[in-house]
mmCIF file of C-alpha atoms in Angstrom:
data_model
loop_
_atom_site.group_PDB
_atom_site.id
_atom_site.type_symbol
_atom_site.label_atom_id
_atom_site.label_comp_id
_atom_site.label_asym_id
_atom_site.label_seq_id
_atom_site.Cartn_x
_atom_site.Cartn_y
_atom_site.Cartn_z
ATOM 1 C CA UNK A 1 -27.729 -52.873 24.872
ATOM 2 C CA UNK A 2 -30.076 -51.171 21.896
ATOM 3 C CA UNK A 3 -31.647 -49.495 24.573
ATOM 4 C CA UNK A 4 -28.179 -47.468 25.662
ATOM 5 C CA UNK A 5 -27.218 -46.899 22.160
ATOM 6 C CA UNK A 6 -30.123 -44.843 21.504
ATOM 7 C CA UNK A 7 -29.777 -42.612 24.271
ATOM 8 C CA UNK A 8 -26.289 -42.865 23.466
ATOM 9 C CA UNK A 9 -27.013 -41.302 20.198
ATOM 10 C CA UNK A 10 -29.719 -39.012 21.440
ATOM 11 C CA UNK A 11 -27.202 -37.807 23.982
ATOM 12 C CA UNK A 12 -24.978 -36.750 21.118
ATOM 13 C CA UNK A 13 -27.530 -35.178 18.575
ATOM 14 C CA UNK A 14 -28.326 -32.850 21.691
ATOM 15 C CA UNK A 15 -24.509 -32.090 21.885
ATOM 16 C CA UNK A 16 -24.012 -31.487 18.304
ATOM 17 C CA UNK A 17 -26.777 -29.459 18.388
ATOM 18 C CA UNK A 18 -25.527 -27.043 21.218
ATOM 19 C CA UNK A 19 -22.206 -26.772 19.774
ATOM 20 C CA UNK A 20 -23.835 -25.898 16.272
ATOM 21 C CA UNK A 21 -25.847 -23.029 18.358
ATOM 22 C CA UNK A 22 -22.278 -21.595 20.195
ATOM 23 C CA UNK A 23 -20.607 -22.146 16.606
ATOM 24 C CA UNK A 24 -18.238 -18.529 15.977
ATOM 25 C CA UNK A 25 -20.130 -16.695 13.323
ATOM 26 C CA UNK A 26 -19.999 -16.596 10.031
ATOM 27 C CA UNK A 27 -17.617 -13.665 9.115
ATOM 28 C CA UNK A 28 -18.566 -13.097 5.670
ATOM 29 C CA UNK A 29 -21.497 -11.817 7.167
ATOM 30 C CA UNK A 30 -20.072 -8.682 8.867
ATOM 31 C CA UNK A 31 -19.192 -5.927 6.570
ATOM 32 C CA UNK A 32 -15.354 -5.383 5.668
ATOM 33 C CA UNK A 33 -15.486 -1.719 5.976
ATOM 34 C CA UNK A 34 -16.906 -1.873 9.317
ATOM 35 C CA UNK A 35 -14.207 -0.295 11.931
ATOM 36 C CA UNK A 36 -13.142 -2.547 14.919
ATOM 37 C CA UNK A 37 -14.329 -0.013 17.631
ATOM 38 C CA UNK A 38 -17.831 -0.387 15.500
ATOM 39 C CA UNK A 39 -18.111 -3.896 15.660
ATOM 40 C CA UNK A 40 -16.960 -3.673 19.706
ATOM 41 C CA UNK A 41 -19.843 -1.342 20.560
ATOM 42 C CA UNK A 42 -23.008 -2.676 18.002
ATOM 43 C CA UNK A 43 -22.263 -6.051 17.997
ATOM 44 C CA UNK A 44 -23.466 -8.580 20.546
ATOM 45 C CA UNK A 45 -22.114 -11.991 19.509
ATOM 46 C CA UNK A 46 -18.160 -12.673 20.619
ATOM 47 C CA UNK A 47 -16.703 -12.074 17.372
ATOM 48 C CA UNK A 48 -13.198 -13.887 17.314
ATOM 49 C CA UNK A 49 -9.794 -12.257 17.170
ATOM 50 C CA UNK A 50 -8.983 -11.377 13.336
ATOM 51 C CA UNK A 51 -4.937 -10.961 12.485
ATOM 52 C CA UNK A 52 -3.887 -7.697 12.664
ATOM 53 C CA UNK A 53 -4.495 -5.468 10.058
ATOM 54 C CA UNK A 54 -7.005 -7.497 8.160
ATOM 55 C CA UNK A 55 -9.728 -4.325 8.743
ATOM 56 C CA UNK A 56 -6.989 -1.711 8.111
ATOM 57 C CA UNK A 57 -6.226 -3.421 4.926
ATOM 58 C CA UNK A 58 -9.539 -2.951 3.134
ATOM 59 C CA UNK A 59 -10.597 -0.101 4.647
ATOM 60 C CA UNK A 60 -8.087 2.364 3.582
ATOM 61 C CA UNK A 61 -8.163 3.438 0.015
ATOM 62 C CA UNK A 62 -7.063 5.688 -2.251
ATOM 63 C CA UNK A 63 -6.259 6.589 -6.249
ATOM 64 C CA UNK A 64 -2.372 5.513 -7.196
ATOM 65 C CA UNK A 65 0.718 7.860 -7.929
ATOM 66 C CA UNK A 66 0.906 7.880 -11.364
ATOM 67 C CA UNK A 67 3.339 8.727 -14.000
ATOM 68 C CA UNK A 68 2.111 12.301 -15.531
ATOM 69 C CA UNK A 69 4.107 13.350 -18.413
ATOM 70 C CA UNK A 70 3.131 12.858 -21.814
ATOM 71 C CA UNK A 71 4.270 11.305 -24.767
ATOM 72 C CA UNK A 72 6.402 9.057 -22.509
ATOM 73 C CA UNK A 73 6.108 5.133 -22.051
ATOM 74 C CA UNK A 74 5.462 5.387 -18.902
ATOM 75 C CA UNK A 75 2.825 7.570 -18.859
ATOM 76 C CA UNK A 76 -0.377 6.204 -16.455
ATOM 77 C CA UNK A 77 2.314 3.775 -14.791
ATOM 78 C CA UNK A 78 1.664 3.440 -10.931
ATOM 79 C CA UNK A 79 4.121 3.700 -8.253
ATOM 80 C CA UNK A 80 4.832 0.155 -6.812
ATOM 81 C CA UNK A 81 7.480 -1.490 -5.287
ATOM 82 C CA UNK A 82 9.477 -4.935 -5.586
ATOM 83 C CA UNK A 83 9.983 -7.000 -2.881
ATOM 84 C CA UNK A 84 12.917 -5.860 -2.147
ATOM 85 C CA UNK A 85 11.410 -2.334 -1.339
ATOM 86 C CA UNK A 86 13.007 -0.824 -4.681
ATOM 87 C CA UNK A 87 10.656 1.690 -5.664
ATOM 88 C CA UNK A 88 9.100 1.110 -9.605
ATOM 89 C CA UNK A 89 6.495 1.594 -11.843
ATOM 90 C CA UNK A 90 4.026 -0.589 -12.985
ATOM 91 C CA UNK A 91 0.315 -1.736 -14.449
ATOM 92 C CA UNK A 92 -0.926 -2.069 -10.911
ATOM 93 C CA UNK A 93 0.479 0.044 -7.971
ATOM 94 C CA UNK A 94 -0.421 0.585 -4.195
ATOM 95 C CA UNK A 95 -4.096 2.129 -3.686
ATOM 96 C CA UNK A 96 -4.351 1.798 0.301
ATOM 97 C CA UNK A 97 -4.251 5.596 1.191
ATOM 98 C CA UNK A 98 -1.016 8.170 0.774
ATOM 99 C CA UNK A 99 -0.054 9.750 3.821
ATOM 100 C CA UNK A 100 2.246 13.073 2.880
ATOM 101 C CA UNK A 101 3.189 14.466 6.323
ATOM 102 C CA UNK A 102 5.673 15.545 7.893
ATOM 103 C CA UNK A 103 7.544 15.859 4.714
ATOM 104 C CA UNK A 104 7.411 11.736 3.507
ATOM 105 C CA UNK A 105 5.535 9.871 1.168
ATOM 106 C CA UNK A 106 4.033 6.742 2.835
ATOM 107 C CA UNK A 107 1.593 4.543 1.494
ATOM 108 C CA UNK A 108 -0.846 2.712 4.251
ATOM 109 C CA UNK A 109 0.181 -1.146 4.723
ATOM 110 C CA UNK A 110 -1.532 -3.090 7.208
ATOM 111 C CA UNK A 111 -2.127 -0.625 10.198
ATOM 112 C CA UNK A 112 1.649 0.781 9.144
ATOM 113 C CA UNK A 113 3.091 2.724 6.522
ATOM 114 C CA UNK A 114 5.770 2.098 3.473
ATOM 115 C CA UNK A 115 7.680 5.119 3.409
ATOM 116 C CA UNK A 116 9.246 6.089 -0.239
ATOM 117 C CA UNK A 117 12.904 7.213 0.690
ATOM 118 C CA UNK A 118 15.740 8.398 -1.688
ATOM 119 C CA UNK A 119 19.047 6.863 -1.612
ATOM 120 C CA UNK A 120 22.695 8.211 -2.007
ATOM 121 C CA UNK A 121 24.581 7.749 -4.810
ATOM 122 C CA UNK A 122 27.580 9.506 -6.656
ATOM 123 C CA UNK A 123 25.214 10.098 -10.035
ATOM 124 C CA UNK A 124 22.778 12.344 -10.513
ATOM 125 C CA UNK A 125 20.152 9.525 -10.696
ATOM 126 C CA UNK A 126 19.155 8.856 -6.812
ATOM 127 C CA UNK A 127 18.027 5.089 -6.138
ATOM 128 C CA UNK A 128 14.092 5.123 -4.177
ATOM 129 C CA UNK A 129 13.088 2.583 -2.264
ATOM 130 C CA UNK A 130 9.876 1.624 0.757
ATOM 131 C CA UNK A 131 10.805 1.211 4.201
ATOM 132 C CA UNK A 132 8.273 -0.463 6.537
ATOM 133 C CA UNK A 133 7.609 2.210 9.263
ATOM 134 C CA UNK A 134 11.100 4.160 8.805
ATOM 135 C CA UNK A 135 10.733 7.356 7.038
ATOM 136 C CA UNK A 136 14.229 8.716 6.571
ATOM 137 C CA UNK A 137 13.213 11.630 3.766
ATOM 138 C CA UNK A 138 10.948 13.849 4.988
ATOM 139 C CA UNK A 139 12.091 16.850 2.466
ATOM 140 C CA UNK A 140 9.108 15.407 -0.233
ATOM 141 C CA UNK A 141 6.677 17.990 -1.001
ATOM 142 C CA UNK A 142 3.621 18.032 -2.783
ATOM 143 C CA UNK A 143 2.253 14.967 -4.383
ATOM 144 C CA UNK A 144 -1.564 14.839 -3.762
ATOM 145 C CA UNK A 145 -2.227 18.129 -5.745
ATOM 146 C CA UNK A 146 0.841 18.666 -7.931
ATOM 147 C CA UNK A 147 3.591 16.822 -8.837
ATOM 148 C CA UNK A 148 5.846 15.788 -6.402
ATOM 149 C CA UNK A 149 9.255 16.681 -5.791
ATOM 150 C CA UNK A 150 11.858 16.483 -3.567
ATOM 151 C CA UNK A 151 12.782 19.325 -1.718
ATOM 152 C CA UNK A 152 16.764 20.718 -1.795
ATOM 153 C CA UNK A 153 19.412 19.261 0.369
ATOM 154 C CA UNK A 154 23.267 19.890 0.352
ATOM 155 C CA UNK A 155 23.503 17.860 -2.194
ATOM 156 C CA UNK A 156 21.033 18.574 -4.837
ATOM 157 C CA UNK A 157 18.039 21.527 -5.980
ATOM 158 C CA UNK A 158 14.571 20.710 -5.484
ATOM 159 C CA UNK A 159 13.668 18.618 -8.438
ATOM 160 C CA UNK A 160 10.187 17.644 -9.622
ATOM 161 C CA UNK A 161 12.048 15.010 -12.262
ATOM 162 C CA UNK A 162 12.060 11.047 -11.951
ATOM 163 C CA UNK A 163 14.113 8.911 -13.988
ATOM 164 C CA UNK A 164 12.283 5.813 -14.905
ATOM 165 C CA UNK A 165 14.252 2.811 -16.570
ATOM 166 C CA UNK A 166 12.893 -0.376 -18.463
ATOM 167 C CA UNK A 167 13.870 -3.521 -15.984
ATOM 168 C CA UNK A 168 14.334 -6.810 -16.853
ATOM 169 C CA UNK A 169 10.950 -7.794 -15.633
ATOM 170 C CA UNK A 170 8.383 -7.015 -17.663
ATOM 171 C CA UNK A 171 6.386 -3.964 -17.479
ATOM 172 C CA UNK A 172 8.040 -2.978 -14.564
ATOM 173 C CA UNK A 173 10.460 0.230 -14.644
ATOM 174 C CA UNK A 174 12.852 1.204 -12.253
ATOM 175 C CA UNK A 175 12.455 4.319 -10.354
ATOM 176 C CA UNK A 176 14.831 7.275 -9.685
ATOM 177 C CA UNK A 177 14.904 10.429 -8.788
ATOM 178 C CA UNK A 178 16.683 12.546 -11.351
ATOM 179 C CA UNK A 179 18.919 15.474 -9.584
ATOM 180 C CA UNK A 180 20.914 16.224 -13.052
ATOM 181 C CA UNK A 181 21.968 14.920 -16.409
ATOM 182 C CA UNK A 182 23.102 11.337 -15.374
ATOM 183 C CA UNK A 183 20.983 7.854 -16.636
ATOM 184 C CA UNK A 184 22.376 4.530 -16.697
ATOM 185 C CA UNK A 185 24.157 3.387 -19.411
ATOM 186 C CA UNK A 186 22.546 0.797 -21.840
ATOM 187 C CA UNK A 187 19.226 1.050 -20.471
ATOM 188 C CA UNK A 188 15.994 2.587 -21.920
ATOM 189 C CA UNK A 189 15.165 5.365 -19.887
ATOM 190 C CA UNK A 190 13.006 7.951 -19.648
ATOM 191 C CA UNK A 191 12.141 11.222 -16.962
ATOM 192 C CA UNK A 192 8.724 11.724 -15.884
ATOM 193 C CA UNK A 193 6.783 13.610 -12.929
ATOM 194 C CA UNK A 194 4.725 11.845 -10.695
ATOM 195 C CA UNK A 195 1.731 12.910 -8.798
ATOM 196 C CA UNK A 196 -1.498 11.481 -7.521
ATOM 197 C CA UNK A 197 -4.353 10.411 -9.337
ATOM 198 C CA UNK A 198 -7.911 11.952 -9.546
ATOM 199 C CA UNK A 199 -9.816 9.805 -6.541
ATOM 200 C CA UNK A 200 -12.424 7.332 -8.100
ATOM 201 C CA UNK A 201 -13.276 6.064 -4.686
ATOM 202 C CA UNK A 202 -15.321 7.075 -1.558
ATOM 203 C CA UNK A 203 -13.557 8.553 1.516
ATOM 204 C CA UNK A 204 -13.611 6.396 4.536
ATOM 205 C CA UNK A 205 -12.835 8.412 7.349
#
C-alpha cells in the first residue's frame, strides 16, 4: 500500500509539473502599448482572449480640453462628463485621444467614441452632453488648434462661448454652450472658451 502511494504521488508531481509548464502567461509581462495585430504576428505563446477594449484603452492618449479664458474660476478645468453623459468641467477630464471629424467632438472610449452633442432648449444657454457612438452635432469646428465653437444653425450664430455653472458636486461645473445673454438663475456662473491642451505625451499611431 506505501508502495502505490508513492507512485501515486510521483504520478501527480509529474502532472503538476506539466500543467505549471502549459500555465497561460503571465500578462504583466507583455507591454500595454503593444497593438493586438503586434502581439498576433511576434508572439509565439497562445496569449488568451483579453475583454474588449482593454489595449484600446491605454493605448490612445491625448492632452484634455481645457477651459482657456483668464481670470475665470474655471480656468485649466478639463472637459469631463457625469455619468449621466452631462457634459462638465472638472480637476481631471478625459485624456484618451479627441477625434474632431466630420464636424463632432468625440473623445476615444474603449475601441468607441463619446461624442459631445448640444441640446435644445428655449434659453440661450444650450445643455451638452456624451453619447456613446451617436454623434448627432457635427457643426463643431475647431478645437485642437483654436478654440472651439459651434458652427451656426437656424437657431443660433456660430459661437466660440461656453457657459460654465458651479454644481452641487464639488469642483465640478456644469457645461453649456452659450448662444446669447441667458444663465440660470441663482447659480454662479461664468463663460469661458474651450480648446485643447498643449500635448505632453508621445503619439501612438
Amino acid at each position: 500500500m506505501a508502495r502505490i502511494s508513492i507512485i501515486a504521488l510521483s504520478a501527480f508531481v509529474s502532472l503538476a509539473g506539466l500543467i505549471e509548464a502549459a500555465a497561460i502567461p503571465d500578462l504583466s509581462i507583455i507591454n500595454p502599448i503593444t497593438s493586438i495585430s503586434t502581439l498576433a504576428t511576434t508572439s509565439t505563446t497562445s496569449v488568451p482572449a483579453l475583454p474588449s477594449g482593454v489595449f484600446c484603452d491605454v493605448i490612445m492618449n491625448s492632452p484634455p480640453i481645457l477651459a482657456i479664458t483668464n481670470g475665470t474660476a474655471v480656468k485649466g478645468l478639463e472637459l469631463y462628463s457625469t455619468s449621466a453623459g452631462s457634459a462638465v468641467l472638472s480637476a481631471a477630464g478625459y485624456h484618451q485621444g479627441w477625434s474632431f471629424s466630420n464636424g463632432g467632438v468625440g473623445v476615444f472610449d474603449g475601441c468607441h467614441y463619446l461624442w459631445l452633442n448640444i441640446g435644445e432648449s428655449t434659453t440661450s444657454y444650450k445643455p451638452l452632453s456624451f453619447a456613446f457612438d451617436d454623434q448627432l452635432s457635427t457643426n463643431w469646428i475647431g478645437g485642437s488648434t483654436s478654440p472651439l465653437t459651434a458652427g451656426t444653425t437656424a437657431g443660433y450664430l456660430a459661437t466660440s462661448t461656453f457657459l460654465a455653472c458651479q454644481s452641487a458636486v464639488a469642483g465640478q461645473w456644469a457645461l453649456y454652450l452659450q448662444t446669447g445673454p441667458d444663465v440660470p438663475g441663482g447659480q454662479v456662473c461664468t463663460d469661458t472658451q474651450l480648446e485643447l491642451g498643449p500635448s505632453t505625451l508621445i503619439s501612438i499611431a
